PDB file of C-alpha atoms in Angstrom:
ATOM      1  CA  MET A   1      15.068 -13.864 -41.250  1.00 92.00           C
ATOM      2  CA  ALA A   2      11.416 -13.777 -40.292  1.00 96.00           C
ATOM      3  CA  TRP A   3       9.638 -13.113 -37.006  1.00 95.00           C
ATOM      4  CA  VAL A   4       7.024 -15.230 -35.241  1.00 95.00           C
ATOM      5  CA  ASP A   5       4.811 -14.277 -32.336  1.00 92.00           C
ATOM      6  CA  TYR A   6       5.257 -16.375 -29.208  1.00 93.00           C
ATOM      7  CA  LEU A   7       3.193 -15.291 -26.189  1.00 91.00           C
ATOM      8  CA  GLY A   8       3.188 -11.709 -27.406  1.00 87.00           C
ATOM      9  CA  VAL A   9       6.940 -11.599 -28.046  1.00 90.00           C
ATOM     10  CA  GLN A  10       8.364 -11.412 -31.568  1.00 92.00           C
ATOM     11  CA  LEU A  11      11.083 -14.059 -31.987  1.00 95.00           C
ATOM     12  CA  PRO A  12      13.419 -14.373 -34.986  1.00 97.00           C
ATOM     13  CA  VAL A  13      13.438 -17.528 -37.089  1.00 98.00           C
ATOM     14  CA  SER A  14      15.626 -18.510 -40.006  1.00 97.00           C
ATOM     15  CA  ARG A  15      14.955 -21.084 -42.683  1.00 97.00           C
ATOM     16  CA  MET A  16      18.648 -22.007 -42.646  1.00 97.00           C
ATOM     17  CA  ALA A  17      19.583 -21.599 -38.945  1.00 98.00           C
ATOM     18  CA  GLY A  18      16.361 -22.584 -37.190  1.00 98.00           C
ATOM     19  CA  PRO A  19      14.405 -23.449 -35.359  1.00 99.00           C
ATOM     20  CA  ALA A  20      13.376 -26.126 -37.845  1.00 98.00           C
ATOM     21  CA  ILE A  21      10.807 -27.488 -35.385  1.00 98.00           C
ATOM     22  CA  LEU A  22       8.147 -25.343 -33.720  1.00 97.00           C
ATOM     23  CA  GLN A  23       5.620 -27.712 -32.141  1.00 96.00           C
ATOM     24  CA  ARG A  24       3.483 -27.685 -28.984  1.00 95.00           C
ATOM     25  CA  GLY A  25       5.106 -24.429 -27.918  1.00 95.00           C
ATOM     26  CA  ARG A  26       8.595 -25.914 -28.174  1.00 98.00           C
ATOM     27  CA  ALA A  27      11.515 -25.001 -30.454  1.00 98.00           C
ATOM     28  CA  ALA A  28      14.317 -27.268 -31.698  1.00 99.00           C
ATOM     29  CA  GLY A  29      16.409 -28.008 -34.753  1.00 99.00           C
ATOM     30  CA  PHE A  30      18.996 -25.242 -34.797  1.00 98.00           C
ATOM     31  CA  ALA A  31      21.937 -25.133 -37.209  1.00 97.00           C
ATOM     32  CA  PRO A  32      25.472 -25.758 -35.868  1.00 95.00           C
ATOM     33  CA  THR A  33      26.432 -22.159 -36.693  1.00 94.00           C
ATOM     34  CA  ASP A  34      26.831 -18.953 -34.715  1.00 94.00           C
ATOM     35  CA  LEU A  35      23.419 -17.745 -35.907  1.00 95.00           C
ATOM     36  CA  GLY A  36      21.933 -21.114 -34.941  1.00 97.00           C
ATOM     37  CA  ALA A  37      23.468 -20.712 -31.476  1.00 97.00           C
ATOM     38  CA  ALA A  38      22.030 -17.197 -31.111  1.00 97.00           C
ATOM     39  CA  LEU A  39      18.580 -18.314 -32.234  1.00 98.00           C
ATOM     40  CA  ALA A  40      18.707 -21.279 -29.857  1.00 99.00           C
ATOM     41  CA  ALA A  41      19.597 -18.942 -26.993  1.00 98.00           C
ATOM     42  CA  VAL A  42      16.631 -16.676 -27.790  1.00 98.00           C
ATOM     43  CA  HIS A  43      14.069 -19.445 -28.173  1.00 98.00           C
ATOM     44  CA  LEU A  44      15.253 -21.597 -25.285  1.00 99.00           C
ATOM     45  CA  LEU A  45      15.479 -18.651 -22.869  1.00 97.00           C
ATOM     46  CA  VAL A  46      11.839 -17.769 -23.498  1.00 95.00           C
ATOM     47  CA  ARG A  47      10.693 -21.384 -23.226  1.00 97.00           C
ATOM     48  CA  ALA A  48      12.783 -22.180 -20.123  1.00 98.00           C
ATOM     49  CA  SER A  49      11.107 -19.372 -18.181  1.00 95.00           C
ATOM     50  CA  PRO A  50       7.780 -19.292 -16.309  1.00 95.00           C
ATOM     51  CA  SER A  51       6.011 -17.513 -19.223  1.00 93.00           C
ATOM     52  CA  PRO A  52       4.922 -20.496 -21.346  1.00 96.00           C
ATOM     53  CA  GLY A  53       3.621 -22.482 -18.385  1.00 97.00           C
ATOM     54  CA  PRO A  54       4.688 -25.930 -17.199  1.00 98.00           C
ATOM     55  CA  ALA A  55       3.560 -27.807 -20.333  1.00 98.00           C
ATOM     56  CA  VAL A  56       6.383 -26.037 -22.191  1.00 98.00           C
ATOM     57  CA  PHE A  57       8.947 -25.046 -19.562  1.00 98.00           C
ATOM     58  CA  GLY A  58       8.905 -28.516 -17.977  1.00 98.00           C
ATOM     59  CA  PRO A  59      10.076 -30.503 -21.014  1.00 98.00           C
ATOM     60  CA  THR A  60      12.278 -27.629 -22.234  1.00 99.00           C
ATOM     61  CA  LEU A  61      14.151 -27.555 -18.926  1.00 99.00           C
ATOM     62  CA  VAL A  62      14.530 -31.339 -18.824  1.00 98.00           C
ATOM     63  CA  GLU A  63      15.401 -31.973 -22.481  1.00 98.00           C
ATOM     64  CA  GLN A  64      17.094 -28.779 -23.676  1.00 99.00           C
ATOM     65  CA  VAL A  65      18.952 -27.376 -20.669  1.00 99.00           C
ATOM     66  CA  VAL A  66      22.260 -28.835 -19.512  1.00 99.00           C
ATOM     67  CA  GLY A  67      24.940 -28.092 -16.965  1.00 98.00           C
ATOM     68  CA  PRO A  68      25.620 -28.508 -13.266  1.00 98.00           C
ATOM     69  CA  ASP A  69      22.944 -25.966 -12.293  1.00 99.00           C
ATOM     70  CA  SER A  70      20.152 -27.389 -14.471  1.00 98.00           C
ATOM     71  CA  GLN A  71      18.230 -28.981 -11.577  1.00 98.00           C
ATOM     72  CA  ALA A  72      18.455 -25.755  -9.589  1.00 99.00           C
ATOM     73  CA  LEU A  73      17.021 -23.929 -12.621  1.00 99.00           C
ATOM     74  CA  VAL A  74      14.057 -26.328 -12.763  1.00 99.00           C
ATOM     75  CA  LYS A  75      13.246 -25.558  -9.124  1.00 98.00           C
ATOM     76  CA  SER A  76      13.747 -21.815  -9.627  1.00 98.00           C
ATOM     77  CA  VAL A  77      11.431 -21.643 -12.662  1.00 98.00           C
ATOM     78  CA  GLU A  78       8.779 -23.760 -10.917  1.00 98.00           C
ATOM     79  CA  ARG A  79       8.973 -21.469  -7.862  1.00 97.00           C
ATOM     80  CA  ASP A  80       8.740 -18.327 -10.017  1.00 95.00           C
ATOM     81  CA  TYR A  81       5.756 -19.763 -11.889  1.00 96.00           C
ATOM     82  CA  ALA A  82       3.981 -20.568  -8.606  1.00 96.00           C
ATOM     83  CA  THR A  83       4.569 -16.964  -7.494  1.00 94.00           C
ATOM     84  CA  VAL A  84       3.041 -15.629 -10.727  1.00 91.00           C
ATOM     85  CA  LEU A  85      -0.028 -17.832 -10.227  1.00 92.00           C
ATOM     86  CA  GLN A  86      -0.453 -16.610  -6.652  1.00 92.00           C
ATOM     87  CA  GLN A  87      -0.321 -12.983  -7.806  1.00 90.00           C
ATOM     88  CA  SER A  88      -2.763 -13.417 -10.689  1.00 89.00           C
ATOM     89  CA  ALA A  89      -6.097 -14.960 -11.521  1.00 86.00           C
ATOM     90  CA  LEU A  90      -4.520 -17.443 -13.925  1.00 91.00           C
ATOM     91  CA  PRO A  91      -5.455 -21.108 -13.597  1.00 94.00           C
ATOM     92  CA  ALA A  92      -2.732 -23.667 -12.895  1.00 93.00           C
ATOM     93  CA  GLY A  93      -0.933 -24.637 -16.097  1.00 95.00           C
ATOM     94  CA  ALA A  94      -1.765 -21.403 -17.927  1.00 95.00           C
ATOM     95  CA  ALA A  95       0.789 -19.503 -19.954  1.00 94.00           C
ATOM     96  CA  VAL A  96       1.772 -16.040 -18.774  1.00 88.00           C
ATOM     97  CA  GLN A  97       1.605 -13.403 -21.494  1.00 75.00           C
ATOM     98  CA  GLY A  98       5.160 -12.453 -22.425  1.00 64.00           C
ATOM     99  CA  GLY A  99       5.146  -8.682 -22.613  1.00 68.00           C
ATOM    100  CA  ARG A 100       6.859  -6.113 -24.779  1.00 79.00           C
ATOM    101  CA  LEU A 101      10.300  -7.614 -25.130  1.00 86.00           C
ATOM    102  CA  GLU A 102      12.299  -6.246 -28.061  1.00 90.00           C
ATOM    103  CA  LEU A 103      15.378  -8.124 -29.239  1.00 92.00           C
ATOM    104  CA  LEU A 104      17.994  -5.604 -30.322  1.00 91.00           C
ATOM    105  CA  GLY A 105      20.769  -7.996 -31.284  1.00 93.00           C
ATOM    106  CA  TYR A 106      23.410 -10.408 -30.136  1.00 96.00           C
ATOM    107  CA  ARG A 107      27.108 -11.096 -29.811  1.00 95.00           C
ATOM    108  CA  ILE A 108      28.818 -14.482 -30.066  1.00 95.00           C
ATOM    109  CA  ALA A 109      32.076 -15.607 -28.548  1.00 91.00           C
ATOM    110  CA  GLY A 110      33.519 -19.036 -29.116  1.00 83.00           C
ATOM    111  CA  GLY A 111      34.036 -21.147 -26.101  1.00 71.00           C
ATOM    112  CA  SER A 112      35.482 -24.588 -25.881  1.00 72.00           C
ATOM    113  CA  SER A 113      34.638 -27.058 -28.618  1.00 80.00           C
ATOM    114  CA  GLY A 114      30.888 -27.186 -29.102  1.00 93.00           C
ATOM    115  CA  VAL A 115      30.137 -24.232 -26.802  1.00 96.00           C
ATOM    116  CA  ARG A 116      29.182 -20.682 -27.767  1.00 97.00           C
ATOM    117  CA  GLN A 117      28.847 -17.749 -25.417  1.00 96.00           C
ATOM    118  CA  VAL A 118      25.801 -15.778 -26.549  1.00 98.00           C
ATOM    119  CA  THR A 119      25.001 -12.305 -25.269  1.00 97.00           C
ATOM    120  CA  LEU A 120      21.544 -11.079 -26.214  1.00 97.00           C
ATOM    121  CA  VAL A 121      20.789  -7.365 -26.098  1.00 95.00           C
ATOM    122  CA  GLU A 122      17.141  -6.695 -25.277  1.00 94.00           C
ATOM    123  CA  ARG A 123      14.801  -3.897 -24.304  1.00 91.00           C
ATOM    124  CA  ALA A 124      11.762  -4.381 -22.083  1.00 88.00           C
ATOM    125  CA  PRO A 125       9.684  -2.203 -19.780  1.00 84.00           C
ATOM    126  CA  ASP A 126      10.481  -2.191 -16.076  1.00 79.00           C
ATOM    127  CA  ALA A 127       7.801  -2.353 -13.347  1.00 74.00           C
ATOM    128  CA  ASN A 128       6.965   1.314 -14.052  1.00 82.00           C
ATOM    129  CA  GLY A 129       6.609   0.774 -17.797  1.00 81.00           C
ATOM    130  CA  VAL A 130       9.877   2.535 -18.632  1.00 86.00           C
ATOM    131  CA  GLY A 131      11.938   0.842 -21.343  1.00 87.00           C
ATOM    132  CA  GLN A 132      15.174  -0.662 -20.027  1.00 91.00           C
ATOM    133  CA  THR A 133      18.053  -2.141 -21.998  1.00 93.00           C
ATOM    134  CA  TYR A 134      19.846  -5.201 -20.724  1.00 93.00           C
ATOM    135  CA  GLU A 135      22.138  -8.019 -21.717  1.00 95.00           C
ATOM    136  CA  VAL A 136      21.465 -11.680 -21.139  1.00 96.00           C
ATOM    137  CA  ALA A 137      24.685 -13.708 -21.259  1.00 97.00           C
ATOM    138  CA  VAL A 138      24.293 -17.471 -21.627  1.00 98.00           C
ATOM    139  CA  ASP A 139      26.216 -20.402 -22.997  1.00 98.00           C
ATOM    140  CA  VAL A 140      24.777 -22.872 -25.457  1.00 98.00           C
ATOM    141  CA  GLN A 141      26.328 -26.270 -26.005  1.00 98.00           C
ATOM    142  CA  TRP A 142      26.071 -28.531 -29.048  1.00 98.00           C
ATOM    143  CA  VAL A 143      24.741 -31.874 -27.742  1.00 98.00           C
ATOM    144  CA  ASP A 144      23.252 -34.751 -29.750  1.00 97.00           C
ATOM    145  CA  GLY A 145      22.774 -32.713 -32.926  1.00 98.00           C
ATOM    146  CA  ASP A 146      21.248 -29.539 -31.476  1.00 99.00           C
ATOM    147  CA  TRP A 147      22.058 -26.564 -29.266  1.00 99.00           C
ATOM    148  CA  ARG A 148      21.214 -26.879 -25.566  1.00 99.00           C
ATOM    149  CA  LEU A 149      21.066 -23.986 -23.146  1.00 99.00           C
ATOM    150  CA  VAL A 150      23.549 -24.183 -20.270  1.00 98.00           C
ATOM    151  CA  ALA A 151      21.773 -23.338 -17.007  1.00 99.00           C
ATOM    152  CA  PRO A 152      22.922 -20.052 -15.461  1.00 98.00           C
ATOM    153  CA  ARG A 153      24.988 -19.962 -12.287  1.00 97.00           C
ATOM    154  CA  ASP A 154      23.040 -21.242  -9.269  1.00 98.00           C
ATOM    155  CA  GLY A 155      20.068 -21.976 -11.565  1.00 98.00           C
ATOM    156  CA  ARG A 156      18.890 -18.370 -11.365  1.00 97.00           C
ATOM    157  CA  TRP A 157      18.082 -16.371 -14.488  1.00 95.00           C
ATOM    158  CA  GLU A 158      18.919 -13.099 -12.730  1.00 94.00           C
ATOM    159  CA  ASN A 159      22.563 -14.223 -12.717  1.00 96.00           C
ATOM    160  CA  ALA A 160      22.531 -14.015 -16.528  1.00 97.00           C
ATOM    161  CA  PHE A 161      21.087 -10.470 -16.739  1.00 94.00           C
ATOM    162  CA  THR A 162      22.931  -7.140 -16.665  1.00 93.00           C
ATOM    163  CA  TRP A 163      20.997  -3.869 -16.839  1.00 91.00           C
ATOM    164  CA  LEU A 164      22.586  -1.257 -19.136  1.00 92.00           C
ATOM    165  CA  ASP A 165      22.342   2.503 -19.484  1.00 87.00           C
ATOM    166  CA  VAL A 166      22.704   2.264 -23.265  1.00 79.00           C
ATOM    167  CA  ALA A 167      22.845  -0.548 -25.787  1.00 74.00           C
ATOM    168  CA  PRO A 168      26.436  -1.719 -26.235  1.00 79.00           C
ATOM    169  CA  GLN A 169      28.226  -1.660 -29.566  1.00 79.00           C
ATOM    170  CA  PRO A 170      28.969  -3.609 -31.586  1.00 83.00           C
ATOM    171  CA  TYR A 171      26.316  -6.253 -31.734  1.00 89.00           C
ATOM    172  CA  LEU A 172      24.732  -8.101 -34.627  1.00 91.00           C
ATOM    173  CA  VAL A 173      21.129  -7.270 -35.445  1.00 90.00           C
ATOM    174  CA  PHE A 174      18.581 -10.002 -36.071  1.00 86.00           C
ATOM    175  CA  GLY A 175      17.551  -9.255 -39.665  1.00 75.00           C
ATOM    176  CA  GLY A 176      14.020  -8.375 -40.612  1.00 53.00           C
ATOM    177  CA  ALA A 177      13.968  -9.607 -44.188  1.00 37.00           C
TER     178      ALA A 177
END
């Protein structure tokens, strides 16, 4: 496992589990394994958010997000991005610097055939700069030879997040070697 910087956030990558393709800010080519599913969840969550800007989140949302709430997610991310632009001096289309997100680990549960339930455990500062631990629970689905992120309920990322007092156990740690 190695780590790559993406918008100021360190993301895990694996030669065997992916992403095999990192181009134009996008990530694809994940292995059909539990680790591949976890890595897909990490990379697609970051890229299907306002942070990378519309040149990345637009095609990521259209091509790599599935499910009945996918169109609602497109609108939600576009709205959140517009809000960020209004509150900053960033030009339209600019990426938003990611922040100090720390990935602590993940858990995998099997779903129906071709679906994995991935729970990521992360730490990031709140609005006051105090580190907070939270879980992000998403499904990924194997479609056309790669993992796709299933849009969260109502197309709202906040429906996938749960703030925690302490990091839960057990969870698998993304390796550093």
